């Protein structure tokens, strides 16, 4: 079986650094918000090109904290793509604000900038963009709209660590950005972890307190805060893996370009790519096919594991019953046709070629 993603193989490349990290933290005697978290935060800010980075417990918390930090809550609206992973939307709901779903562009699967303005009301406070599947959104028109209506731009970078748009890294393209280091992401920890990047010093100072019970100073609480801290033990592991991120993304790009150049099955719609290849870090390689369940069965028989990112659109989820009757035809089409092929920095060329062969031989039956 060609696995969709071999996480063990990915992490065993760093075995020595990981064991050293555990040893170092164990012997430091300091286990929460210590030197390791501080070091990773400054390395990650430098990597993204932002003034600040803040380690938090996971990607959802990163988003939720940013929204809270901007005082967006009940009565406020936040624009968000209708085809994102549910966490982007949950972060808005968790703050009591109203998510306003906007359809994606059928080519890039990212939010369609041309559809944003018609969804803005007097209650709109922010646009939450998601660099879905690893491809940076078309930020120029989005930032123009945000400026015109005085909205915050929040980036969900959970799938796009290291992607570059107009010579700037994601995480440095709006007011604040959320990253997830869930194990399967392009930069993954050995458990839950996340970060926020921003150039906004006031937001950063408030979030520093908010992630730690609302406290800047031990036992003094400015806000009704959270406990959402990056683990001291995950931080040095992330520092070690961050050094390989660009190289890993380059490997993903090579596999993606092999797929793009060699898959030629008339039933398969390949992903669209911008001219600037750096704008995509290929968190997943998503193709579309109308006979999806048939295709999955065939791929499994041929020994290739596939996945769907994601099978149910957010507005059709039980958790959002109030939206179940709404219609987002582009999202619905995407969710019913997409399928992700294996891609990872540790996938060998033989397996990549085998996937191409199998996909090219597919005929709907
Ligand atoms: C993974 C992911 C998240 C959530 O990150 P967690 O660390 O699992 O909380 C949010 N948004 C998107 C787009 C994601 O892919």
Short mmCIF file of C-alpha atoms and ligand atoms in Angstrom, two decimals:
data_model
loop_
_atom_site.label_atom_id
_atom_site.label_comp_id
_atom_site.label_asym_id
_atom_site.label_seq_id
_atom_site.Cartn_x
_atom_site.Cartn_y
_atom_site.Cartn_z
CA UNK A 1 0.00 0.00 0.00
CA UNK A 2 1.29 3.47 -0.85
CA UNK A 3 0.33 5.41 2.29
CA UNK A 4 -1.36 8.79 2.03
CA UNK A 5 1.11 10.28 4.52
CA UNK A 6 3.84 8.39 6.40
CA UNK A 7 4.14 10.50 9.57
CA UNK A 8 6.46 8.07 11.30
CA UNK A 9 8.95 8.27 8.42
CA UNK A 10 8.70 12.07 8.43
CA UNK A 11 9.49 12.31 12.16
CA UNK A 12 12.15 9.59 12.33
CA UNK A 13 14.33 11.80 10.12
CA UNK A 14 14.55 14.02 13.22
CA UNK A 15 14.93 11.25 15.80
CA UNK A 16 18.17 12.53 17.28
CA UNK A 17 17.00 16.15 17.52
CA UNK A 18 13.70 15.05 19.07
CA UNK A 19 15.40 12.88 21.71
CA UNK A 20 17.83 15.70 22.47
CA UNK A 21 14.88 18.10 22.88
CA UNK A 22 13.22 15.84 25.43
CA UNK A 23 16.52 15.49 27.28
CA UNK A 24 17.12 19.24 27.28
CA UNK A 25 13.65 20.16 28.57
CA UNK A 26 13.68 17.37 31.17
CA UNK A 27 16.97 18.59 32.55
CA UNK A 28 16.00 22.26 32.45
CA UNK A 29 13.41 21.69 35.20
CA UNK A 30 11.17 24.34 33.53
CA UNK A 31 8.14 22.92 31.70
CA UNK A 32 5.74 25.76 30.79
CA UNK A 33 6.54 28.94 28.78
CA UNK A 34 10.29 28.72 29.17
CA UNK A 35 13.34 29.42 27.01
CA UNK A 36 12.39 26.85 24.36
CA UNK A 37 9.02 28.43 23.60
CA UNK A 38 10.67 31.86 23.52
CA UNK A 39 13.36 30.62 21.12
CA UNK A 40 10.85 28.99 18.77
CA UNK A 41 8.67 32.11 18.79
CA UNK A 42 11.55 34.30 17.68
CA UNK A 43 12.68 31.78 15.02
CA UNK A 44 9.16 31.44 13.66
CA UNK A 45 8.62 35.23 13.56
CA UNK A 46 11.89 35.57 11.67
CA UNK A 47 10.88 32.79 9.26
CA UNK A 48 7.52 34.44 8.53
CA UNK A 49 9.02 37.93 8.38
CA UNK A 50 6.75 39.29 11.13
CA UNK A 51 7.66 41.30 14.21
CA UNK A 52 5.99 38.84 16.56
CA UNK A 53 5.07 35.19 16.93
CA UNK A 54 3.24 33.67 19.87
CA UNK A 55 3.08 29.96 20.65
CA UNK A 56 -0.38 28.63 21.54
CA UNK A 57 -1.95 25.22 22.13
CA UNK A 58 -3.32 24.53 18.62
CA UNK A 59 -4.55 26.10 15.38
CA UNK A 60 -8.16 26.53 16.42
CA UNK A 61 -7.09 28.39 19.57
CA UNK A 62 -4.79 30.58 17.48
CA UNK A 63 -7.76 31.69 15.35
CA UNK A 64 -10.11 32.02 18.30
CA UNK A 65 -7.59 34.12 20.26
CA UNK A 66 -6.99 36.51 17.35
CA UNK A 67 -10.73 37.13 16.98
CA UNK A 68 -11.07 37.64 20.74
CA UNK A 69 -7.96 39.88 20.71
CA UNK A 70 -9.65 42.13 18.14
CA UNK A 71 -12.74 42.28 20.33
CA UNK A 72 -14.96 40.68 17.69
CA UNK A 73 -17.98 39.07 19.32
CA UNK A 74 -21.78 38.95 19.49
CA UNK A 75 -23.43 41.13 16.84
CA UNK A 76 -20.29 41.18 14.68
CA UNK A 77 -19.84 39.37 11.37
CA UNK A 78 -16.71 37.73 9.96
CA UNK A 79 -16.38 36.72 6.32
CA UNK A 80 -14.98 33.22 5.79
CA UNK A 81 -14.81 30.81 2.82
CA UNK A 82 -17.69 28.32 2.59
CA UNK A 83 -15.38 25.39 1.72
CA UNK A 84 -12.82 25.63 4.50
CA UNK A 85 -11.99 23.12 7.22
CA UNK A 86 -14.63 23.59 9.93
CA UNK A 87 -12.10 24.97 12.48
CA UNK A 88 -11.89 28.32 10.65
CA UNK A 89 -15.64 28.74 11.12
CA UNK A 90 -15.75 27.36 14.68
CA UNK A 91 -13.28 30.06 15.78
CA UNK A 92 -15.82 32.74 14.81
CA UNK A 93 -18.77 30.95 16.44
CA UNK A 94 -16.76 30.36 19.62
CA UNK A 95 -16.49 34.13 20.04
CA UNK A 96 -20.25 34.58 19.61
CA UNK A 97 -19.74 36.36 16.28
CA UNK A 98 -21.54 35.37 13.07
CA UNK A 99 -19.63 33.59 10.29
CA UNK A 100 -20.68 34.84 6.83
CA UNK A 101 -19.85 32.22 4.22
CA UNK A 102 -18.46 33.31 0.85
CA UNK A 103 -18.00 30.91 -2.05
CA UNK A 104 -14.55 29.95 -3.36
CA UNK A 105 -13.10 30.30 -6.83
CA UNK A 106 -13.62 26.96 -8.59
CA UNK A 107 -10.07 27.13 -10.01
CA UNK A 108 -8.01 27.78 -6.87
CA UNK A 109 -10.52 26.59 -4.20
CA UNK A 110 -9.63 29.75 -2.27
CA UNK A 111 -12.13 32.50 -1.37
CA UNK A 112 -13.30 34.39 -4.45
CA UNK A 113 -12.31 38.06 -3.91
CA UNK A 114 -15.01 39.15 -6.37
CA UNK A 115 -17.72 37.77 -4.06
CA UNK A 116 -16.54 39.38 -0.83
CA UNK A 117 -17.86 42.91 -1.22
CA UNK A 118 -21.51 41.87 -1.69
CA UNK A 119 -21.36 40.07 1.68
CA UNK A 120 -20.13 43.08 3.67
CA UNK A 121 -22.64 44.75 6.03
CA UNK A 122 -22.32 47.43 8.72
CA UNK A 123 -21.64 44.58 11.17
CA UNK A 124 -18.69 43.09 9.26
CA UNK A 125 -15.48 43.33 11.28
CA UNK A 126 -13.01 41.02 9.55
CA UNK A 127 -12.21 38.80 6.59
CA UNK A 128 -10.82 35.42 7.62
CA UNK A 129 -8.92 34.07 4.60
CA UNK A 130 -7.77 30.46 4.41
CA UNK A 131 -4.76 29.50 2.27
CA UNK A 132 -6.43 26.19 1.48
CA UNK A 133 -4.48 23.08 0.49
CA UNK A 134 -1.24 25.09 0.79
CA UNK A 135 -1.92 27.77 -1.83
CA UNK A 136 -1.78 31.44 -0.84
CA UNK A 137 -4.99 33.41 -1.47
CA UNK A 138 -5.12 36.25 -3.95
CA UNK A 139 -4.42 38.84 -1.25
CA UNK A 140 -4.13 42.08 -3.22
CA UNK A 141 -7.85 42.55 -3.96
CA UNK A 142 -8.76 41.20 -0.50
CA UNK A 143 -6.52 43.70 1.29
CA UNK A 144 -7.94 46.51 -0.89
CA UNK A 145 -11.50 45.63 0.14
CA UNK A 146 -10.44 45.39 3.79
CA UNK A 147 -8.88 48.82 3.60
CA UNK A 148 -11.95 50.32 1.93
CA UNK A 149 -14.31 49.01 4.64
CA UNK A 150 -11.84 49.21 7.52
CA UNK A 151 -11.85 45.45 8.20
CA UNK A 152 -9.22 43.26 9.83
CA UNK A 153 -7.66 40.58 7.65
CA UNK A 154 -7.01 37.35 9.55
CA UNK A 155 -5.09 34.54 7.81
CA UNK A 156 -5.68 30.86 8.50
CA UNK A 157 -2.24 29.49 7.58
CA UNK A 158 -2.80 25.99 9.01
CA UNK A 159 -2.15 24.39 5.60
CA UNK A 160 0.36 26.81 4.12
CA UNK A 161 3.50 27.20 6.28
CA UNK A 162 6.15 28.78 4.06
CA UNK A 163 3.98 29.71 1.06
CA UNK A 164 4.98 33.03 -0.51
CA UNK A 165 2.73 35.68 -2.07
CA UNK A 166 4.21 38.82 -3.66
CA UNK A 167 7.55 38.12 -1.97
CA UNK A 168 6.03 37.84 1.49
CA UNK A 169 5.36 34.70 3.44
CA UNK A 170 1.85 33.76 4.52
CA UNK A 171 1.43 34.86 8.11
CA UNK A 172 2.65 38.32 7.05
CA UNK A 173 -0.12 39.19 4.57
CA UNK A 174 -2.84 40.57 6.86
CA UNK A 175 -3.29 41.92 10.40
CA UNK A 176 -2.72 38.61 12.17
CA UNK A 177 -2.36 34.96 11.25
CA UNK A 178 -3.00 31.56 12.80
CA UNK A 179 -0.84 28.46 12.31
CA UNK A 180 -1.47 24.87 13.34
CA UNK A 181 1.35 22.42 14.01
CA UNK A 182 -0.96 19.41 14.14
CA UNK A 183 1.25 16.40 13.27
CA UNK A 184 0.04 16.10 9.66
CA UNK A 185 0.64 19.74 8.68
CA UNK A 186 3.66 20.85 6.63
CA UNK A 187 5.31 21.82 9.93
CA UNK A 188 4.01 19.37 12.51
CA UNK A 189 4.68 18.74 16.20
CA UNK A 190 4.41 15.41 18.02
CA UNK A 191 1.03 16.44 19.38
CA UNK A 192 -1.11 19.57 19.34
CA UNK A 193 0.57 22.95 18.88
CA UNK A 194 -0.08 26.28 17.17
CA UNK A 195 1.13 29.85 16.74
CA UNK A 196 -0.02 33.36 15.96
CA UNK A 197 2.04 35.80 13.89
CA UNK A 198 1.45 39.54 13.64
CA UNK A 199 3.09 42.94 13.26
CA UNK A 200 0.45 44.48 15.55
CA UNK A 201 2.19 45.12 18.86
CA UNK A 202 -0.96 45.93 20.83
CA UNK A 203 -2.65 42.73 19.67
CA UNK A 204 0.50 40.76 20.47
CA UNK A 205 0.73 42.11 24.03
CA UNK A 206 -2.95 41.37 24.66
CA UNK A 207 -2.65 37.86 23.22
CA UNK A 208 0.43 37.18 25.37
CA UNK A 209 -1.85 37.70 28.37
CA UNK A 210 -4.96 36.07 26.87
CA UNK A 211 -3.21 32.74 26.20
CA UNK A 212 -2.08 32.65 29.85
CA UNK A 213 -5.28 33.21 31.92
CA UNK A 214 -5.35 36.89 30.87
CA UNK A 215 -2.25 37.52 32.92
CA UNK A 216 0.87 39.56 32.08
CA UNK A 217 2.17 39.25 35.60
CA UNK A 218 1.75 36.17 37.75
CA UNK A 219 -1.53 36.22 39.71
CA UNK A 220 -2.64 39.54 38.18
CA UNK A 221 -5.41 39.09 35.60
CA UNK A 222 -6.24 41.81 33.08
CA UNK A 223 -8.66 39.67 31.04
CA UNK A 224 -10.87 36.62 31.47
CA UNK A 225 -8.30 34.62 29.56
CA UNK A 226 -7.58 31.09 28.39
CA UNK A 227 -5.02 28.44 29.07
CA UNK A 228 -3.64 28.00 25.55
CA UNK A 229 0.13 27.74 25.60
CA UNK A 230 2.59 26.08 23.26
CA UNK A 231 4.19 23.14 25.09
CA UNK A 232 7.77 23.68 26.21
CA UNK A 233 8.45 20.13 24.98
CA UNK A 234 7.00 20.71 21.48
CA UNK A 235 8.88 23.99 20.95
CA UNK A 236 12.42 22.58 20.41
CA UNK A 237 10.99 19.81 18.21
CA UNK A 238 9.34 22.48 16.06
CA UNK A 239 12.59 24.50 16.03
CA UNK A 240 14.46 21.47 14.68
CA UNK A 241 11.80 20.71 12.06
CA UNK A 242 11.49 24.38 11.01
CA UNK A 243 15.05 24.17 9.67
CA UNK A 244 13.84 21.59 7.11
CA UNK A 245 10.54 23.25 6.20
CA UNK A 246 11.71 24.97 3.00
CA UNK A 247 13.46 21.82 1.82
CA UNK A 248 10.36 19.73 2.60
CA UNK A 249 8.13 22.18 0.74
CA UNK A 250 10.49 22.03 -2.24
CA UNK A 251 10.18 18.25 -2.23
CA UNK A 252 6.39 18.58 -2.19
CA UNK A 253 6.63 20.99 -5.15
CA UNK A 254 8.70 18.49 -7.12
CA UNK A 255 6.15 15.74 -6.57
CA UNK A 256 3.28 18.10 -7.42
CA UNK A 257 4.94 19.16 -10.65
CA UNK A 258 5.56 15.52 -11.57
CA UNK A 259 1.85 14.82 -11.03
CA UNK A 260 0.86 17.93 -13.00
CA UNK A 261 3.10 17.03 -15.92
CA UNK A 262 2.32 13.34 -16.07
CA UNK A 263 -1.26 12.71 -14.99
CA UNK A 264 -3.30 12.80 -18.18
CA UNK A 265 -6.57 11.06 -17.52
CA UNK A 266 -9.53 12.85 -19.15
CA UNK A 267 -11.74 12.08 -16.12
CA UNK A 268 -9.42 13.88 -13.70
CA UNK A 269 -9.32 17.65 -13.17
CA UNK A 270 -5.86 18.65 -11.94
CA UNK A 271 -5.23 21.51 -9.50
CA UNK A 272 -4.78 24.97 -10.93
CA UNK A 273 -1.46 26.64 -10.19
CA UNK A 274 -0.44 30.25 -10.34
CA UNK A 275 2.61 31.19 -12.36
CA UNK A 276 4.50 31.89 -9.17
CA UNK A 277 5.27 28.36 -7.99
CA UNK A 278 6.33 29.56 -4.54
CA UNK A 279 2.74 30.49 -3.72
CA UNK A 280 1.87 26.80 -3.24
CA UNK A 281 3.36 24.45 -0.62
CA UNK A 282 1.12 21.48 -1.51
CA UNK A 283 -0.17 20.52 1.91
CA UNK A 284 -2.43 18.23 -0.10
CA UNK A 285 -2.67 17.46 -3.83
CA UNK A 286 -6.36 17.71 -4.63
CA UNK A 287 -7.89 16.55 -7.92
CA UNK A 288 -11.55 16.43 -8.95
CA UNK A 289 -13.46 13.56 -10.46
CA UNK A 290 -17.21 13.14 -10.93
CA UNK A 291 -17.17 9.36 -10.30
CA UNK A 292 -15.41 9.73 -6.96
CA UNK A 293 -16.58 6.69 -4.98
CA UNK A 294 -15.79 4.46 -7.93
CA UNK A 295 -12.33 6.02 -8.20
CA UNK A 296 -11.57 5.55 -4.49
CA UNK A 297 -12.51 1.90 -4.70
CA UNK A 298 -10.23 1.48 -7.73
CA UNK A 299 -7.31 3.29 -6.07
CA UNK A 300 -7.64 1.14 -2.94
CA UNK A 301 -7.66 -2.02 -5.06
CA UNK A 302 -4.50 -0.77 -6.77
CA UNK A 303 -2.84 -0.18 -3.40
CA UNK A 304 -2.95 3.63 -3.26
CA UNK A 305 -4.40 5.33 -0.19
CA UNK A 306 -6.40 8.52 -0.85
CA UNK A 307 -8.29 10.97 1.37
CA UNK A 308 -11.00 13.62 1.01
CA UNK A 309 -10.39 17.18 2.26
CA UNK A 310 -13.30 17.42 3.08
CA UNK A 311 -16.32 15.23 2.36
CA UNK A 312 -19.06 17.44 3.92
CA UNK A 313 -19.31 21.22 3.40
CA UNK A 314 -19.53 23.18 6.68
CA UNK A 315 -23.07 24.42 5.94
CA UNK A 316 -24.28 20.79 5.66
CA UNK A 317 -22.81 19.76 9.02
CA UNK A 318 -25.09 18.82 11.91
CA UNK A 319 -23.16 21.35 14.06
CA UNK A 320 -24.51 24.15 11.80
CA UNK A 321 -28.12 22.91 11.50
CA UNK A 322 -29.26 26.51 11.00
CA UNK A 323 -27.41 26.55 7.64
CA UNK A 324 -28.43 23.12 6.34
CA UNK A 325 -30.99 24.56 3.89
CA UNK A 326 -28.66 27.21 2.47
CA UNK A 327 -27.16 26.67 -0.93
CA UNK A 328 -23.48 27.15 -1.83
CA UNK A 329 -23.34 25.39 -5.21
CA UNK A 330 -19.61 25.82 -5.84
CA UNK A 331 -18.69 24.47 -2.43
CA UNK A 332 -21.14 21.63 -2.81
CA UNK A 333 -19.68 20.68 -6.17
CA UNK A 334 -16.12 20.85 -4.82
CA UNK A 335 -16.95 18.76 -1.75
CA UNK A 336 -18.62 16.09 -3.87
CA UNK A 337 -15.79 15.76 -6.42
CA UNK A 338 -12.48 16.32 -4.64
CA UNK A 339 -9.99 13.65 -3.72
CA UNK A 340 -6.42 13.98 -2.42
CA UNK A 341 -3.54 11.90 -3.80
CA UNK A 342 -0.52 10.95 -1.66
CA UNK A 343 2.14 13.67 -1.31
CA UNK A 344 4.80 14.19 1.34
CA UNK A 345 8.46 15.12 1.70
CA UNK A 346 9.36 11.46 2.34
CA UNK A 347 7.50 9.90 -0.58
CA UNK A 348 9.96 8.23 -2.94
CA UNK A 349 9.92 8.72 -6.70
CA UNK A 350 9.01 5.11 -7.34
CA UNK A 351 5.75 5.56 -5.43
CA UNK A 352 5.05 8.89 -7.16
CA UNK A 353 5.45 7.19 -10.55
CA UNK A 354 3.25 4.30 -9.47
CA UNK A 355 0.47 6.72 -8.45
CA UNK A 356 0.64 8.40 -11.87
CA UNK A 357 0.47 5.04 -13.62
CA UNK A 358 -2.51 3.88 -11.60
CA UNK A 359 -4.38 7.18 -12.04
CA UNK A 360 -3.73 7.24 -15.78
CA UNK A 361 -5.07 3.70 -16.20
CA UNK A 362 -8.36 4.51 -14.43
CA UNK A 363 -11.60 4.17 -16.36
CA UNK A 364 -14.97 4.65 -14.63
CA UNK A 365 -16.76 1.28 -14.42
C1 LIG B 1 -5.78 21.96 10.81
C2 LIG B 1 -6.54 23.18 10.54
C3 LIG B 1 -7.01 24.02 11.56
C4 LIG B 1 -7.00 23.64 13.02
O1 LIG B 1 -5.77 23.37 13.57
P1 LIG B 1 -5.67 22.49 14.91
O2 LIG B 1 -4.26 22.66 15.34
O3 LIG B 1 -6.03 21.09 14.57
O4 LIG B 1 -6.63 23.08 15.90
C5 LIG B 1 -7.61 25.22 11.22
N1 LIG B 1 -7.77 25.58 9.92
C6 LIG B 1 -7.38 24.79 8.91
C7 LIG B 1 -7.57 25.26 7.51
C8 LIG B 1 -6.75 23.56 9.18
O5 LIG B 1 -6.37 22.78 8.15
#
